[in-house]
Tab-separated table of C-alpha atoms in Angstrom:
chain	number	residue	atom	x	y	z
A	1	MET	CA	24.629	-10.886	-3.088
A	2	VAL	CA	25.860	-8.709	-6.023
A	3	ILE	CA	26.669	-10.447	-9.172
A	4	ALA	CA	28.690	-8.864	-12.134
A	5	LEU	CA	28.197	-9.608	-15.702
A	6	ILE	CA	31.147	-8.134	-17.685
A	7	GLY	CA	31.888	-7.853	-21.538
A	8	LYS	CA	32.928	-5.374	-23.949
A	9	SER	CA	30.362	-3.004	-25.625
A	10	GLY	CA	28.220	-4.911	-28.197
A	11	THR	CA	28.988	-8.280	-27.226
A	12	GLY	CA	25.383	-9.110	-26.059
A	13	LYS	CA	25.385	-8.444	-22.352
A	14	SER	CA	22.005	-6.913	-22.080
A	15	TYR	CA	20.509	-9.773	-24.162
A	16	LYS	CA	21.673	-12.320	-21.889
A	17	ALA	CA	20.947	-10.357	-18.616
A	18	LEU	CA	17.383	-11.890	-18.172
A	19	MET	CA	18.736	-15.350	-18.410
A	20	ILE	CA	21.498	-14.643	-16.006
A	21	ALA	CA	19.483	-12.824	-13.460
A	22	ALA	CA	16.851	-15.823	-13.486
A	23	LEU	CA	19.808	-18.465	-13.257
A	24	ASN	CA	21.179	-16.443	-10.170
A	25	ASN	CA	18.045	-15.492	-8.456
A	26	ALA	CA	18.583	-11.974	-9.150
A	27	GLU	CA	15.336	-9.812	-9.081
A	28	ILE	CA	17.306	-6.440	-9.541
A	29	ILE	CA	19.278	-5.521	-12.638
A	30	ILE	CA	21.329	-2.389	-13.065
A	31	ASP	CA	22.244	-1.900	-16.668
A	32	ASP	CA	22.945	1.476	-18.575
A	33	GLY	CA	21.689	3.822	-16.046
A	34	LEU	CA	18.595	1.869	-15.296
A	35	VAL	CA	17.332	0.003	-12.191
A	36	ILE	CA	15.117	-2.738	-13.204
A	37	TYR	CA	13.128	-4.631	-10.795
A	38	ASN	CA	10.946	-7.607	-11.616
A	39	ASN	CA	10.892	-6.685	-15.208
A	40	SER	CA	9.912	-3.031	-14.405
A	41	VAL	CA	12.055	0.073	-14.801
A	42	VAL	CA	11.922	1.557	-11.256
A	43	ALA	CA	14.566	4.171	-11.395
A	44	GLY	CA	17.150	5.870	-13.518
A	45	THR	CA	17.478	7.049	-17.023
A	46	SER	CA	18.676	4.875	-19.829
A	47	ALA	CA	22.108	5.809	-21.485
A	48	LYS	CA	20.537	4.941	-24.878
A	49	LYS	CA	18.562	7.948	-24.628
A	50	GLU	CA	21.841	10.202	-24.826
A	51	LYS	CA	22.950	11.961	-27.872
A	52	THR	CA	26.533	11.102	-27.789
A	53	ARG	CA	28.506	8.031	-26.686
A	54	ILE	CA	30.385	10.028	-23.980
A	55	ALA	CA	27.114	11.244	-22.417
A	56	ALA	CA	25.812	7.571	-22.581
A	57	ILE	CA	29.029	6.315	-20.734
A	58	LYS	CA	28.503	8.965	-18.009
A	59	ARG	CA	24.856	8.125	-17.622
A	60	ALA	CA	25.653	4.172	-17.316
A	61	LEU	CA	28.103	5.138	-14.666
A	62	PHE	CA	25.443	7.299	-12.775
A	63	LYS	CA	27.822	10.310	-12.807
A	64	ASP	CA	24.882	12.790	-12.524
A	65	PRO	CA	24.135	13.329	-8.822
A	66	ALA	CA	20.508	13.490	-9.071
A	67	HIS	CA	20.449	10.303	-11.251
A	68	ALA	CA	22.552	8.386	-8.688
A	69	LYS	CA	20.640	9.610	-5.803
A	70	GLU	CA	17.285	8.453	-7.386
A	71	ALA	CA	19.002	5.010	-7.896
A	72	ARG	CA	20.351	4.807	-4.552
A	73	GLU	CA	17.007	5.688	-2.762
A	74	LYS	CA	15.202	3.139	-4.786
A	75	LEU	CA	17.852	0.343	-4.174
A	76	ARG	CA	17.512	1.065	-0.339
A	77	GLU	CA	13.646	0.554	-0.595
A	78	ILE	CA	13.741	-2.545	-2.864
A	79	SER	CA	17.048	-4.382	-2.181
A	80	PRO	CA	17.436	-5.921	1.313
A	81	GLY	CA	17.880	-9.674	0.972
A	82	LYS	CA	17.849	-9.339	-2.862
A	83	ASN	CA	20.459	-10.424	-5.316
A	84	ILE	CA	21.575	-7.664	-7.633
A	85	LEU	CA	22.939	-8.262	-11.236
A	86	VAL	CA	25.245	-5.149	-12.362
A	87	ILE	CA	26.207	-5.142	-16.038
A	88	GLY	CA	29.243	-3.319	-17.203
A	89	THR	CA	32.123	-3.300	-19.794
A	90	SER	CA	34.908	-3.959	-17.171
A	91	GLU	CA	35.602	-4.981	-13.601
A	92	ASN	CA	36.621	-1.269	-12.931
A	93	MET	CA	33.248	-0.172	-14.416
A	94	VAL	CA	31.097	-2.305	-12.204
A	95	LYS	CA	32.882	-1.378	-9.073
A	96	GLU	CA	32.548	2.408	-9.905
A	97	ILE	CA	28.711	1.868	-10.321
A	98	CYS	CA	28.626	-0.279	-6.988
A	99	ARG	CA	30.484	2.530	-5.226
A	100	THR	CA	28.430	5.157	-6.604
A	101	LEU	CA	25.047	3.265	-5.679
A	102	SER	CA	26.478	2.342	-2.062
A	103	LEU	CA	26.286	-1.340	-3.059
A	104	ASP	CA	29.030	-3.968	-1.921
A	105	PHE	CA	31.480	-5.113	-4.392
A	106	PRO	CA	30.433	-8.116	-6.679
A	107	ASP	CA	30.599	-11.686	-4.715
A	108	LYS	CA	30.423	-13.368	-8.172
A	109	THR	CA	31.664	-12.292	-11.538
A	110	LEU	CA	30.668	-13.755	-14.942
A	111	TYR	CA	32.161	-12.937	-18.260
A	112	ILE	CA	30.340	-12.700	-21.470
A	113	GLU	CA	32.768	-15.209	-23.083
A	114	GLU	CA	31.853	-17.764	-20.337
A	115	ILE	CA	28.068	-17.679	-21.185
A	116	SER	CA	27.987	-16.920	-24.820
A	117	SER	CA	29.461	-18.743	-28.019
A	118	ASP	CA	31.919	-17.115	-30.260
A	119	LYS	CA	29.034	-17.077	-32.864
A	120	GLU	CA	26.675	-15.469	-30.446
A	121	ILE	CA	29.179	-12.564	-29.707
A	122	GLU	CA	29.889	-12.182	-33.369
A	123	THR	CA	26.312	-11.800	-34.153
A	124	ALA	CA	25.744	-9.264	-31.065
A	125	ARG	CA	28.608	-7.293	-32.504
A	126	PHE	CA	27.174	-7.387	-36.133
A	127	LEU	CA	23.766	-6.084	-34.801
A	128	ARG	CA	25.552	-3.476	-32.756
A	129	SER	CA	27.859	-1.970	-35.496
A	130	LYS	CA	25.757	-2.533	-38.797
A	131	GLU	CA	22.110	-1.929	-37.459
A	132	GLY	CA	22.709	0.101	-34.298
A	133	LYS	CA	20.583	-2.283	-32.264
A	134	HIS	CA	20.917	-2.299	-28.403
A	135	ALA	CA	18.943	-4.504	-25.972
A	136	ILE	CA	17.189	-3.601	-22.774
A	137	PRO	CA	16.238	-6.271	-20.310
A	138	ALA	CA	12.689	-5.250	-19.933
A	139	PRO	CA	9.517	-6.010	-21.696
A	140	THR	CA	8.603	-3.455	-24.583
A	141	LEU	CA	5.416	-2.382	-22.983
A	142	GLU	CA	7.418	-1.393	-19.956
A	143	VAL	CA	10.267	0.333	-22.020
A	144	LYS	CA	8.242	2.259	-24.543
A	145	LYS	CA	7.105	4.887	-22.084
A	146	TYR	CA	10.587	5.994	-21.634
A	147	PHE	CA	11.444	5.851	-25.378
A	148	SER	CA	8.470	7.270	-27.128
A	149	GLY	CA	9.499	8.138	-30.726
A	150	TYR	CA	12.262	5.496	-30.808
A	151	LEU	CA	12.173	2.261	-32.877
A	152	LEU	CA	11.411	-0.601	-30.494
A	153	ASP	CA	11.089	-4.359	-31.224
A	154	PRO	CA	10.089	-6.996	-28.518
A	155	MET	CA	12.455	-9.852	-28.510
A	156	LYS	CA	11.646	-13.245	-26.885
A	157	ILE	CA	14.397	-15.065	-24.891
A	158	PHE	CA	14.056	-19.011	-24.202
A	159	PHE	CA	16.409	-20.691	-21.834
A	160	ARG	CA	16.047	-23.722	-19.366
A	161	ARG	CA	16.982	-24.251	-15.755
A	162	GLY	CA	16.819	-27.825	-14.820
A	163	LYS	CA	13.710	-29.171	-16.220
A	164	VAL	CA	11.995	-25.781	-16.089
A	165	GLU	CA	11.783	-23.770	-19.381
A	166	PHE	CA	11.650	-20.069	-18.981
A	167	GLU	CA	10.373	-17.322	-21.504
A	168	LYS	CA	11.289	-13.734	-21.082
A	169	GLU	CA	10.882	-10.711	-23.178
A	170	SER	CA	13.460	-8.131	-23.740
A	171	THR	CA	13.478	-4.926	-26.015
A	172	VAL	CA	15.544	-3.956	-28.887
A	173	VAL	CA	15.910	-0.175	-29.351
A	174	ARG	CA	18.222	2.003	-31.694
A	175	PRO	CA	19.608	4.839	-29.598
A	176	THR	CA	20.073	8.444	-31.037
A	177	TYR	CA	23.760	8.135	-31.136
A	178	SER	CA	23.645	4.926	-33.482
A	179	TYR	CA	22.202	7.482	-36.163
A	180	LEU	CA	19.266	4.934	-36.769
A	181	GLY	CA	17.145	5.765	-33.679
A	182	LYS	CA	14.746	8.584	-32.915
A	183	TYR	CA	13.124	10.421	-35.750
A	184	THR	CA	10.910	13.489	-35.618
A	185	ILE	CA	7.129	13.674	-37.064
A	186	SER	CA	5.220	16.692	-37.043
A	187	ASN	CA	2.363	17.315	-34.542
A	188	VAL	CA	0.029	18.060	-37.681
A	189	ALA	CA	0.759	14.615	-39.276
A	190	VAL	CA	-0.187	12.867	-36.046
A	191	GLU	CA	-3.315	14.766	-35.533
A	192	GLN	CA	-4.189	14.137	-39.229
A	193	LEU	CA	-3.477	10.304	-38.630
A	194	ALA	CA	-5.718	10.360	-35.403
A	195	LEU	CA	-8.571	12.105	-37.041
A	196	PHE	CA	-8.386	9.908	-40.339
A	197	THR	CA	-8.506	6.911	-38.035
A	198	ALA	CA	-11.366	8.004	-35.872
A	199	ASN	CA	-13.465	9.180	-39.244
A	200	SER	CA	-12.775	5.752	-40.697
A	201	ILE	CA	-14.939	3.916	-37.881
A	202	SER	CA	-18.408	3.501	-38.487
A	203	GLY	CA	-20.761	5.758	-36.548
A	204	VAL	CA	-18.406	8.682	-36.792
A	205	ALA	CA	-19.195	11.323	-39.131
A	206	LYS	CA	-16.780	13.239	-41.278
A	207	GLY	CA	-15.101	16.528	-39.755
A	208	GLY	CA	-14.121	17.215	-36.215
A	209	ARG	CA	-10.639	18.044	-35.178
A	210	ALA	CA	-7.647	16.727	-33.264
A	211	ILE	CA	-5.314	18.292	-30.905
A	212	LEU	CA	-2.063	16.833	-29.609
A	213	GLU	CA	-0.306	17.268	-26.316
A	214	ASN	CA	3.404	16.190	-26.096
A	215	TYR	CA	5.158	15.139	-22.942
A	216	GLU	CA	8.480	13.415	-22.550
A	217	SER	CA	6.917	9.955	-21.960
A	218	GLY	CA	4.582	10.064	-24.807
A	219	ILE	CA	1.653	11.887	-26.236
A	220	VAL	CA	-2.112	12.728	-25.450
A	221	ILE	CA	-4.550	13.012	-28.275
A	222	ASN	CA	-7.619	15.096	-27.775
A	223	LEU	CA	-10.460	14.254	-30.348
A	224	GLU	CA	-13.617	16.345	-30.914
A	225	LEU	CA	-16.005	14.432	-33.262
A	226	ASN	CA	-19.113	14.398	-34.987
A	227	LEU	CA	-21.278	11.347	-34.331
A	228	GLU	CA	-24.024	9.797	-36.419
A	229	TYR	CA	-27.330	9.142	-34.772
A	230	GLY	CA	-28.370	5.606	-34.224
A	231	TYR	CA	-25.064	4.201	-32.418
A	232	LYS	CA	-24.466	3.492	-28.611
A	233	ILE	CA	-22.259	6.659	-27.930
A	234	ASP	CA	-20.199	5.145	-24.764
A	235	GLU	CA	-19.311	2.108	-26.937
A	236	LEU	CA	-18.562	4.058	-29.995
A	237	LEU	CA	-16.304	6.480	-28.026
A	238	SER	CA	-14.484	3.638	-26.671
A	239	LYS	CA	-13.897	2.077	-29.837
A	240	VAL	CA	-12.535	5.265	-31.208
A	241	GLN	CA	-10.088	5.476	-28.157
A	242	GLU	CA	-8.836	1.833	-28.677
A	243	GLU	CA	-8.407	2.007	-32.526
A	244	VAL	CA	-6.710	5.480	-32.511
A	245	LYS	CA	-4.307	4.320	-30.015
A	246	LYS	CA	-3.322	1.280	-31.719
A	247	ILE	CA	-3.026	2.855	-35.185
A	248	VAL	CA	-1.032	5.937	-34.071
A	249	GLU	CA	1.336	3.751	-31.946
A	250	TYR	CA	1.762	1.311	-34.735
A	251	CYS	CA	2.496	4.149	-37.494
A	252	THR	CA	4.718	6.360	-35.412
A	253	ALA	CA	6.386	4.576	-32.678
A	254	LEU	CA	5.261	7.150	-30.369
A	255	ASN	CA	3.900	5.997	-26.826
A	256	VAL	CA	0.011	7.296	-26.658
A	257	LEU	CA	-0.572	7.970	-22.967
A	258	LYS	CA	-4.409	8.841	-23.481
A	259	VAL	CA	-6.929	9.369	-26.035
A	260	ASN	CA	-9.500	11.758	-24.992
A	261	VAL	CA	-12.647	11.804	-27.025
A	262	THR	CA	-15.410	14.417	-27.142
A	263	ALA	CA	-18.579	14.066	-29.045
A	264	LYS	CA	-19.282	17.804	-30.319
A	265	LYS	CA	-22.111	17.122	-32.589
A	266	LEU	CA	-24.743	14.477	-33.395
A	267	ILE	CA	-25.627	14.246	-37.097
A	268	ILE	CA	-29.274	13.074	-37.956
C-alpha cells in the first residue's frame, strides 16, 4: 500500500514522517529524493544538498534518470508487500514521484493540516523561513555520512500508538540554499586540529604530522606520531583514533570516515 503525506513546503511534513510511517506500518519513506528503509538511507540523493531551490525540486521529483533508476531498483528489491509513505507538497507531486518510481498511486492520502495543529505548522514555518532548518526522517548517525560539512542536529520524536509509546530520531539540517548550511574549512585547519588533539594525549610526544584525504561522504585523517616510551602502543593508538575522531567531528561537523595512525618514532 502507498500512503501519501501532503503539505506545503515548510509545514513540518518530514518532521511528522516517522510518526505517520509507524502509525501506518510503512517501513519505507520516500522524501526529498531519498529512499529510507528501516531508519537507513538505502537509495537516492537528498534534495537538501542541492545549491538552488529549482535543483532541489527536480531532485525531489527524481528527474535525473540515474537517480530515478537507482531508486526504482532499490524499491523493487525491498518493497514487495511493504507499505510505502511518499511525501510531497501536492497530490500531483506525489503522483509524479509514484509514476517515475513505478509505484501505484496512493491508496490513502493524509494532509499535514489533519495531523498537525495550527501552532505546530506555524512553528515549522518559522524554523524554515527564519532559521533555515529542514528535517530528514532518519537518525543523525545515518544522515551525517551524506551531509559531511553541514550543520546537523539530532531531534527526538515521541508519540503513542494505543498503550505503546514510541521514540524515533530525526535529523535537522541547514541546506546550502538556505544560506545557513554548508561552510568551508581548510585542510590545514583540520590537520592542525587533529594533530593538536593527538599531541594532547598522554603518551604522544610533540611533533608528527597529519594528512587529510577528502571524499564526498567525509574525510580520512592520516597521522604520523612520535610516541613516548613506557605506554602500550596498541592501546595508545586506539585512544588516539577515538579522541581525534570525536574532537574533529564535534568541532567541524565533518564526517570522519577513518583515522589512520602510524607510530613513526619512539622517544625514550
